[in-house]
Tab-separated table of C-alpha atoms and ligand atoms in Angstrom:
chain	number	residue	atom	x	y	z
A	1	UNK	CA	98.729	86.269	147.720
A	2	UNK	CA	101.854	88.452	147.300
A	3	UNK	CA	101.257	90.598	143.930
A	4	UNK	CA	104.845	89.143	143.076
A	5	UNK	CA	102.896	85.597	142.730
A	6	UNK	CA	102.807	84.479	138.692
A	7	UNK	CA	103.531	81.263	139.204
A	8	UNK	CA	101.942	77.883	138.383
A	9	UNK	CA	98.981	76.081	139.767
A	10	UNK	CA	99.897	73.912	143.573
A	11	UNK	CA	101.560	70.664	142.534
A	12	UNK	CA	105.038	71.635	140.501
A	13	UNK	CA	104.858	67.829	139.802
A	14	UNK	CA	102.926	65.180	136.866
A	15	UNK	CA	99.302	65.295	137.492
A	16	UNK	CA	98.150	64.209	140.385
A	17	UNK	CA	101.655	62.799	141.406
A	18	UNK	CA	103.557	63.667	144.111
A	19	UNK	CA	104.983	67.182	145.161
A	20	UNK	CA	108.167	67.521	142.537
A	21	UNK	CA	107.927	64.589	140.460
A	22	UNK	CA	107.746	63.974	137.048
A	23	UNK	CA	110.156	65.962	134.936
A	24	UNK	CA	108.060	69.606	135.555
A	25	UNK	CA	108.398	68.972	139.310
A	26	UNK	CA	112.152	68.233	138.791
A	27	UNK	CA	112.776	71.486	136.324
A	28	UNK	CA	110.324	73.440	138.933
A	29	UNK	CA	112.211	72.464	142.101
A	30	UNK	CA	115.657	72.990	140.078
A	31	UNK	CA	114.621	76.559	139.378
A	32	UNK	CA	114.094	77.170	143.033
A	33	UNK	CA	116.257	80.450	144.286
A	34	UNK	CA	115.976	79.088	148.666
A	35	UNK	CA	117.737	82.730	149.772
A	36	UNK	CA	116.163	81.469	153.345
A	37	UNK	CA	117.488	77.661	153.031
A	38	UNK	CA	120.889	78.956	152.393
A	39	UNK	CA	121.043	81.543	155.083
A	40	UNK	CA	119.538	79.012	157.974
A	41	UNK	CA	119.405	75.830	156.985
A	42	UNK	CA	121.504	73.951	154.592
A	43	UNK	CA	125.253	75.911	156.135
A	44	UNK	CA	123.473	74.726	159.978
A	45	UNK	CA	123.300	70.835	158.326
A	46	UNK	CA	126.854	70.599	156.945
A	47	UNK	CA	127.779	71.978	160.297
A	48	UNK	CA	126.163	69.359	162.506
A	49	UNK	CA	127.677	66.749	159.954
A	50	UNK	CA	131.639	68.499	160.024
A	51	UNK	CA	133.392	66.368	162.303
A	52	UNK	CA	131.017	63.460	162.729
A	53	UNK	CA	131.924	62.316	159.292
A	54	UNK	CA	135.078	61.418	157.966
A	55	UNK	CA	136.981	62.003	154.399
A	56	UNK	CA	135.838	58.969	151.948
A	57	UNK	CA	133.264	58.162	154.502
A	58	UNK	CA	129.430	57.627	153.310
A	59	UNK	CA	126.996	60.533	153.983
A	60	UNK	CA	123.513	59.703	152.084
A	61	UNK	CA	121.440	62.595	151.105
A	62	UNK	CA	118.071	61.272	151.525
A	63	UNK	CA	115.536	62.998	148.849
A	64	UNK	CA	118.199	64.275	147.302
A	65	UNK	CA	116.615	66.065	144.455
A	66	UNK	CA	118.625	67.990	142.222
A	67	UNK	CA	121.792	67.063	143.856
A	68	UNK	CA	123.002	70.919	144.679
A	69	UNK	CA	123.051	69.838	148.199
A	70	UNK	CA	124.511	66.833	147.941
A	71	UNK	CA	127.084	68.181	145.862
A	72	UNK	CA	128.279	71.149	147.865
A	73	UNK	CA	128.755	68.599	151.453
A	74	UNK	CA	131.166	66.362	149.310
A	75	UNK	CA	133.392	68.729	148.521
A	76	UNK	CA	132.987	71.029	151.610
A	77	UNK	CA	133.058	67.374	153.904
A	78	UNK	CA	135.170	65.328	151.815
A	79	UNK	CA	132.457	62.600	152.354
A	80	UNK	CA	131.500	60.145	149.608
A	81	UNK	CA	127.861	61.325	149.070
A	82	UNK	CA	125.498	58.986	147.608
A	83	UNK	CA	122.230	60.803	146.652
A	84	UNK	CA	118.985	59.014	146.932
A	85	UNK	CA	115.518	59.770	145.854
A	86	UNK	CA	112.135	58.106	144.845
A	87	UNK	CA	112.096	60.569	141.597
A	88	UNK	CA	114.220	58.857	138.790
A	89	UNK	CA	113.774	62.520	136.955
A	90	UNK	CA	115.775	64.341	139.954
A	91	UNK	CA	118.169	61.569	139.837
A	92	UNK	CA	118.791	62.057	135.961
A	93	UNK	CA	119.193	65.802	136.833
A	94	UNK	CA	121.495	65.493	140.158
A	95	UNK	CA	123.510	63.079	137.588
A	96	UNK	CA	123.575	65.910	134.796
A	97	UNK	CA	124.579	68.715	137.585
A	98	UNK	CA	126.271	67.601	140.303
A	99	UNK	CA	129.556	66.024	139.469
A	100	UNK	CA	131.103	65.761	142.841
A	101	UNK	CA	128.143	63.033	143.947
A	102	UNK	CA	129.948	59.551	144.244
A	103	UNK	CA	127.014	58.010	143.192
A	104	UNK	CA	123.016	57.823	143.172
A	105	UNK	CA	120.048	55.345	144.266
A	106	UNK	CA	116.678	55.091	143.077
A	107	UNK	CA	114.160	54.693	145.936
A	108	UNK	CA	111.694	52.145	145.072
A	109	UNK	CA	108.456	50.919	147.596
A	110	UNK	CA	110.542	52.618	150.242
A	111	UNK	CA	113.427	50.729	149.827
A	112	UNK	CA	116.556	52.294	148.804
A	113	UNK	CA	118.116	49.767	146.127
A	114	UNK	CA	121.555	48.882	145.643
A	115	UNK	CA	122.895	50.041	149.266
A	116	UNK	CA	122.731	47.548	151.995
A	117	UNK	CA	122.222	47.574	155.838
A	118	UNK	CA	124.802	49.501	157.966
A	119	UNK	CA	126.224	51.203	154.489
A	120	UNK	CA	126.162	54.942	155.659
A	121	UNK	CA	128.478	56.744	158.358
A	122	UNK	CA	125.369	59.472	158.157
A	123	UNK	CA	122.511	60.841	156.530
A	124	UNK	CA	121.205	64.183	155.967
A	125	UNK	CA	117.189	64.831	154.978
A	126	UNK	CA	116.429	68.002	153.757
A	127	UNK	CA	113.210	68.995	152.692
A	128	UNK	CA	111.593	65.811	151.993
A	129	UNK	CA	108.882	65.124	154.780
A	130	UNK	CA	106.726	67.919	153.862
A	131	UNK	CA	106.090	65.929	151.026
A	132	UNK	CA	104.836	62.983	152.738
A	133	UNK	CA	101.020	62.757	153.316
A	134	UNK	CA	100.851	60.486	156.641
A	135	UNK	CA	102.511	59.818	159.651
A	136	UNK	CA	103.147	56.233	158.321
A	137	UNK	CA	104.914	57.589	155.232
A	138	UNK	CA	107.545	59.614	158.031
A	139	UNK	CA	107.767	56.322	159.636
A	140	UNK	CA	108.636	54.321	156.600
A	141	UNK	CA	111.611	57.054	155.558
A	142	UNK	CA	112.529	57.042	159.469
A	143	UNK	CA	112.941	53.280	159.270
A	144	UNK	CA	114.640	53.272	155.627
A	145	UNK	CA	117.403	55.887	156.700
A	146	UNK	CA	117.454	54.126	160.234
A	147	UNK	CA	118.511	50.661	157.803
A	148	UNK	CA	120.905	52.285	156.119
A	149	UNK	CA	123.058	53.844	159.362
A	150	UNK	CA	125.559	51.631	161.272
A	151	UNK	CA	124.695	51.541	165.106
A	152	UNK	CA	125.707	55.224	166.306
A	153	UNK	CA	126.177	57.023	163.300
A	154	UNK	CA	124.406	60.924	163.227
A	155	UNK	CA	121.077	61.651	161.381
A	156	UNK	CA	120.096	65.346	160.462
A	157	UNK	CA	116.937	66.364	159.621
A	158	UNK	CA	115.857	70.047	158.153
A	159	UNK	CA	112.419	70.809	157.780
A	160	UNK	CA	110.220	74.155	157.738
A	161	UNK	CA	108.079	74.606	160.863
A	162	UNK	CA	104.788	74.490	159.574
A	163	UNK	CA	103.524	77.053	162.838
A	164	UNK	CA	105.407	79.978	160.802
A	165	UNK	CA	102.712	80.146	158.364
A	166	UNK	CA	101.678	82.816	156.677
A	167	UNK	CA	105.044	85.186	156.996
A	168	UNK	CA	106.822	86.208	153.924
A	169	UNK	CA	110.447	85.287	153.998
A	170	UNK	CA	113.092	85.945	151.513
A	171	UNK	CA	112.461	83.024	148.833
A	172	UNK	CA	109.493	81.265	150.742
A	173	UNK	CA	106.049	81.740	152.827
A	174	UNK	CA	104.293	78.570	154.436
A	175	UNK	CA	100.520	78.475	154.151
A	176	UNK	CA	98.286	81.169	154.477
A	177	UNK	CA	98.319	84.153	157.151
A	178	UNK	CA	96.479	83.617	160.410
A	179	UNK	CA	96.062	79.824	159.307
A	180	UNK	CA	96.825	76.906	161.700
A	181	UNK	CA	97.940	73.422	160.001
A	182	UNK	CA	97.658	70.332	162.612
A	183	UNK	CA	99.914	67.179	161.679
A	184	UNK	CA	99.146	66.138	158.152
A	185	UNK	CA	97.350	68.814	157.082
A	186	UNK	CA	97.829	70.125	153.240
A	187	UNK	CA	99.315	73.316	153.189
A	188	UNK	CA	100.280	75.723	149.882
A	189	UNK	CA	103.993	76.569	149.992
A	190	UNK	CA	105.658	79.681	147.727
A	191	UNK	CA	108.915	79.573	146.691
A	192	UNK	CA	110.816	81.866	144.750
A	193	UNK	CA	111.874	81.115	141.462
A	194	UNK	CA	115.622	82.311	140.201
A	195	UNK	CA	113.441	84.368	137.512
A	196	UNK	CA	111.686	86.285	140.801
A	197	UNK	CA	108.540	84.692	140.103
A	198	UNK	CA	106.919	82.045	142.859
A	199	UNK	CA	106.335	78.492	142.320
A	200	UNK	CA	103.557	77.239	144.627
A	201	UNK	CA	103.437	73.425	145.747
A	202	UNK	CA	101.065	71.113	148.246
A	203	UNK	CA	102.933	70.160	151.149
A	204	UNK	CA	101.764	68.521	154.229
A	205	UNK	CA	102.413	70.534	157.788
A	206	UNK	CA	104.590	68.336	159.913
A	207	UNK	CA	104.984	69.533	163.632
A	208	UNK	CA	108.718	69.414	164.500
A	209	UNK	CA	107.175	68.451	168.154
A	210	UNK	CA	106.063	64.903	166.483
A	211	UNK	CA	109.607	63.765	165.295
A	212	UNK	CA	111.004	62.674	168.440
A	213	UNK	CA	108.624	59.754	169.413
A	214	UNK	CA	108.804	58.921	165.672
A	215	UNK	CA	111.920	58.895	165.228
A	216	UNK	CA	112.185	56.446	168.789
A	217	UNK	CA	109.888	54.281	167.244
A	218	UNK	CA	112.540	54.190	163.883
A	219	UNK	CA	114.999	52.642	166.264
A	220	UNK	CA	116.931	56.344	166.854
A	221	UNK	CA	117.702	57.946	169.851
A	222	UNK	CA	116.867	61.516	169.436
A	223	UNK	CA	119.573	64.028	170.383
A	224	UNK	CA	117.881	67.483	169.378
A	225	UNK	CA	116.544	70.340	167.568
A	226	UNK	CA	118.083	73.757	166.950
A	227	UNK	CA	116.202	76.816	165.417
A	228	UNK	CA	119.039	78.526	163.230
A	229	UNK	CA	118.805	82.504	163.644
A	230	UNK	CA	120.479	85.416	161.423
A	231	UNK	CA	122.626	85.965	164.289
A	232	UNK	CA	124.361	82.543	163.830
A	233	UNK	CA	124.302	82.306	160.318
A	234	UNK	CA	126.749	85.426	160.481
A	235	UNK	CA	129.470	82.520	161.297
A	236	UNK	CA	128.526	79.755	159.234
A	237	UNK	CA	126.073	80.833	155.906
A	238	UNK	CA	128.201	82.589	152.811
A	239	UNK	CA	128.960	86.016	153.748
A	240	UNK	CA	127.912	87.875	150.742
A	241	UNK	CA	123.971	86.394	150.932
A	242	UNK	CA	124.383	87.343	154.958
A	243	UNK	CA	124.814	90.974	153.496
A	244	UNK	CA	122.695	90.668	150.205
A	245	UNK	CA	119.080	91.533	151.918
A	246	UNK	CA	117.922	92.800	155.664
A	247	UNK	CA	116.056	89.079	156.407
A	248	UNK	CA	113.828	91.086	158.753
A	249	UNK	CA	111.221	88.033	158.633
A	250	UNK	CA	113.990	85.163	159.337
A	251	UNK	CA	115.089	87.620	162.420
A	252	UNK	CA	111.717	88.197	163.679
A	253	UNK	CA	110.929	84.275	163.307
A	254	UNK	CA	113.004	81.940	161.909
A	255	UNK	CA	111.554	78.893	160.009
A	256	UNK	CA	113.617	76.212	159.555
A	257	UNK	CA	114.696	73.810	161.927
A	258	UNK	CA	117.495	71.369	162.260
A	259	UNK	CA	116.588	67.476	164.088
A	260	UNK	CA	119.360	65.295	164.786
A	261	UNK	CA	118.949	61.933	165.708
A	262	UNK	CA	120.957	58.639	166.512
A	263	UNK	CA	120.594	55.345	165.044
A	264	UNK	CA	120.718	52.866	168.130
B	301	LIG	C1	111.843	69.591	148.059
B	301	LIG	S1	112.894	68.433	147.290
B	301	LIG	C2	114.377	68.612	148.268
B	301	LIG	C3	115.618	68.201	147.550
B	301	LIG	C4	116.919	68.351	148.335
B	301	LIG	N1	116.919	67.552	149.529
B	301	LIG	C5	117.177	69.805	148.686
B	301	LIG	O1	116.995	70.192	149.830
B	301	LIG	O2	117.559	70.561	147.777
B	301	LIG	C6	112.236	66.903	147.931
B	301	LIG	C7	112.825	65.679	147.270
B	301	LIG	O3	112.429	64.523	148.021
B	301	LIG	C8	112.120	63.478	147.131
B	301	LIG	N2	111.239	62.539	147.844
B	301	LIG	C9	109.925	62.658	148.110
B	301	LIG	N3	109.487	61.615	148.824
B	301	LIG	C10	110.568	60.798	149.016
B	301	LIG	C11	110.763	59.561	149.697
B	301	LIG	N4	109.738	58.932	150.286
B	301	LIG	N5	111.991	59.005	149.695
B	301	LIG	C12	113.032	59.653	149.079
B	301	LIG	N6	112.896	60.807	148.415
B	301	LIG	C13	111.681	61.385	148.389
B	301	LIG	C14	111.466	64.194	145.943
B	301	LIG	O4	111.492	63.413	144.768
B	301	LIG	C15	112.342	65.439	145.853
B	301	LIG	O5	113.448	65.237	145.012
């Protein structure tokens, strides 16, 4: 562990809850810096979004946690976001900080309430598998967002590739050096804190190889998967983070990866 590491015990959530729930795991995940999210994935999601989705039409940002995501594609799509989420502490939080949201969804026994078959022109899902602890879990958000799409409207899906453990990017490091995770696994994740300390959490490695046949199964047809580099995120990510550090680790193997999907 990096001598930089004060932070708190695996878990950032209620005791013995899920990754980020409970109103610690919503302050800890709110006071998360994601330098490397910013540079290669989030800018790469809004892009595979802009010009699949419409002004006033209704992008759902599935997991939406704090709603800083969520926020920034309504008023950089012009999309009526909805943010959804199983915590009702992130939700009180997106509501408190993230003004341009149209409006937000409790997710209860997997089921989104309040929004109805067909109700979303797209959804974007950023960060929330690694939270899930089995392959049925995936499948049960798979065929949640797949309800909520009309027939041939876009999916994206970011995620961190759990076989980049153990490098030390910008604001996060995946598992432990030398480590392999197969599907499922539990694996410690670091993230840096806005203070410049790290918060560490239990995720589960999910294999970016495994979401096509689940996401078939969901009822999508799956399109693809790009690997955002430094190189690209010269065109699309803010230019004043692109300049703020070297990112030698996100050049020499970049971790994030974007999924986009089809509901059929
Ligand atoms: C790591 S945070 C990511 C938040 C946001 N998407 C972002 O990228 O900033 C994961 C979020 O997913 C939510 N979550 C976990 N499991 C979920 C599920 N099955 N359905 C919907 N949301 C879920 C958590 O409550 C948390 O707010």
């Amino acid at each position: 562990m990096s001598d930089r590491s004060q932070g708190s015990a695996p878990g950032g959530g209620a005791p013995g809850g899920a990754a980020w729930s409970g109103h610690d795991g919503a302050r800890a995940f709110a006071a998360v810096e994601g330098a490397t999210d910013r540079l290669l994935g989030y800018p790469f999601v809004l892009r595979a979004l802009a010009g699949r989705i419409g002004t006033g039409q209704v992008l759902v940002d599935y997991g939406c946690g704090p709603g800083r995501v969520a926020d920034h594609a309504a008023r950089v799509l012009g999309a009526r976001v909805l943010g959804v989420d199983t915590s009702p502490q992130m939700l009180e939080l997106a509501r408190a900080s993230a003004p341009a949201v149209a409006g937000f969804h409790l997710v209860e026994n997997g089921r989104v309430s309040g929004l109805p078959d067909g109700c979303a022109d797209a959804v974007m899902c950023n960060h929330v598998l690694a939270s899930l602890p089995t392959e049925d879990a995936l499948l049960g958000v798979f065929g949640e967002i797949r309800r909520l799409l009309r027939p041939g409207a876009p999916f994206v899906l970011l995620t961190t590739d759990p076989a980049c453990s153990g490098t030390e990017y910008a604001s996060v490091r995946i598992g432990e050096p030398g480590a392999a995770y197969a599907p499922g696994d539990e694996v410690t994740v670091r993230l840096l804190r806005t203070d410049g300390t790290w918060q560490e959490m239990r995720n589960h490695a999910w294999p970016v190889d495994l979401f096509p046949e689940l996401l078939g199964r969901a009822g999508f047809r799956y399109v693809g998967r790009h690997r955002p580099t430094v190189a690209e995120a010269l065109a699309v990510a803010d230019p004043d983070l692109v300049a703020a550090r070297p990112w030698t680790a996100e050049r020499a193997r970049p971790p994030l990866v974007v999924t986009t999907a089809v509901a059929e």
